[in-house]
Amino acid sequence: MQLRVRTEQQTPEWKTRYAVRSGVEGTVNEFAHGHGMRRCRCRGQGKAHIQHVLTAIAVNIERLSGLPPAEEAPRRPTAFQNYLDQREIPRPKSWRTLGS
């Protein structure tokens, strides 16, 4: 039995499946240990579900904040921006660029 399992572990199909699983296992481990998800603050399945969803959102935001900013192609002005430009009214600065 053990010999058959070890032989199977050498196949490319098994390694591909395991690579996916190992990525998921790391995420589950971070969720359970890094964010205290072994215990819920609330009672009831509905409230526990909400806690898990909100924690997952927070984890995703935390991960995204660590990524380098994406290079964006310049966008064409909107109709409102064209309106402001035609009347030589200064455009308000975008909230996206306030920190730059």
Coordinates of C-alpha atoms in Angstrom, one line a residue:
M1 CA 0.0 0.0 0.0
Q2 CA 2.7 2.5 1.0
L3 CA 4.8 1.7 -2.0
R4 CA 1.8 2.2 -4.3
V5 CA 1.1 5.6 -2.7
R6 CA 4.7 6.7 -3.0
T7 CA 4.9 5.7 -6.6
E8 CA 1.7 7.6 -7.3
Q9 CA 3.2 10.7 -5.7
Q10 CA 5.9 10.8 -8.4
T11 CA 3.4 11.2 -11.2
P12 CA 3.0 14.7 -12.8
E13 CA -0.8 14.5 -12.3
W14 CA -0.4 14.0 -8.5
K15 CA 2.2 16.8 -8.3
T16 CA -0.2 19.2 -10.1
R17 CA -3.1 18.4 -7.7
Y18 CA -0.8 18.7 -4.7
A19 CA 0.5 22.1 -5.8
V20 CA -3.1 23.4 -5.8
R21 CA -3.7 21.9 -2.4
S22 CA -0.5 23.3 -0.9
G23 CA -1.5 26.8 -1.9
V24 CA -5.0 26.4 -0.4
E25 CA -3.5 24.8 2.8
G26 CA -1.3 27.9 3.3
T27 CA -4.3 30.2 3.0
V28 CA -6.4 28.1 5.4
N29 CA -3.4 28.0 7.9
E30 CA -3.1 31.8 7.7
F31 CA -6.8 32.2 8.3
A32 CA -7.0 29.8 11.2
H33 CA -3.8 30.8 13.1
G34 CA -3.0 34.3 11.9
H35 CA -6.5 35.6 12.4
G36 CA -7.9 33.5 15.2
M37 CA -10.6 31.7 13.2
R38 CA -10.5 28.6 15.3
R39 CA -13.0 30.3 17.7
C40 CA -15.9 32.5 16.9
R41 CA -16.9 35.6 18.9
C42 CA -20.6 34.9 18.3
R43 CA -22.9 32.0 18.7
G44 CA -25.0 30.7 15.9
Q45 CA -24.1 29.5 12.4
G46 CA -25.3 32.7 10.7
K47 CA -23.2 35.0 12.9
A48 CA -20.2 32.7 12.6
H49 CA -20.6 32.8 8.8
I50 CA -20.7 36.6 8.8
Q51 CA -17.6 36.7 11.0
H52 CA -15.7 34.4 8.6
V53 CA -16.8 36.4 5.5
L54 CA -15.8 39.7 7.0
T55 CA -12.4 38.2 8.2
A56 CA -11.8 36.8 4.7
I57 CA -12.5 40.3 3.2
A58 CA -10.1 41.9 5.6
V59 CA -7.4 39.3 4.7
N60 CA -7.9 39.9 1.0
I61 CA -7.6 43.7 1.5
E62 CA -4.5 43.2 3.6
R63 CA -3.0 41.0 0.8
L64 CA -3.9 43.5 -1.9
S65 CA -2.4 46.4 0.0
G66 CA 0.9 44.7 -0.1
L67 CA 0.9 44.4 -3.9
P68 CA 2.8 47.0 -6.0
P69 CA 0.5 49.4 -7.8
A70 CA -0.6 48.3 -11.3
E71 CA 0.5 50.4 -14.3
E72 CA -2.6 51.8 -15.8
A73 CA -2.9 53.0 -19.4
P74 CA -4.1 56.6 -19.6
R75 CA -7.8 56.8 -20.0
R76 CA -9.8 59.1 -22.2
P77 CA -11.4 62.0 -20.4
T78 CA -15.0 61.5 -19.4
A79 CA -17.8 63.7 -20.7
F80 CA -17.8 65.7 -17.4
Q81 CA -14.0 66.2 -17.6
N82 CA -14.4 67.4 -21.2
Y83 CA -17.1 69.8 -20.0
L84 CA -14.8 71.2 -17.3
D85 CA -11.9 71.5 -19.8
Q86 CA -14.0 73.4 -22.4
R87 CA -15.0 75.9 -19.8
E88 CA -11.5 76.1 -18.3
I89 CA -12.7 75.0 -14.9
P90 CA -10.0 73.2 -13.0
R91 CA -10.7 69.5 -12.4
P92 CA -10.8 68.2 -8.8
K93 CA -7.9 65.9 -8.0
S94 CA -8.9 62.2 -8.0
W95 CA -8.9 60.4 -4.6
R96 CA -6.8 57.8 -6.3
T97 CA -3.9 60.2 -6.9
L98 CA -4.1 62.1 -3.6
G99 CA -1.4 59.9 -2.0
S100 CA 1.0 60.1 -4.9

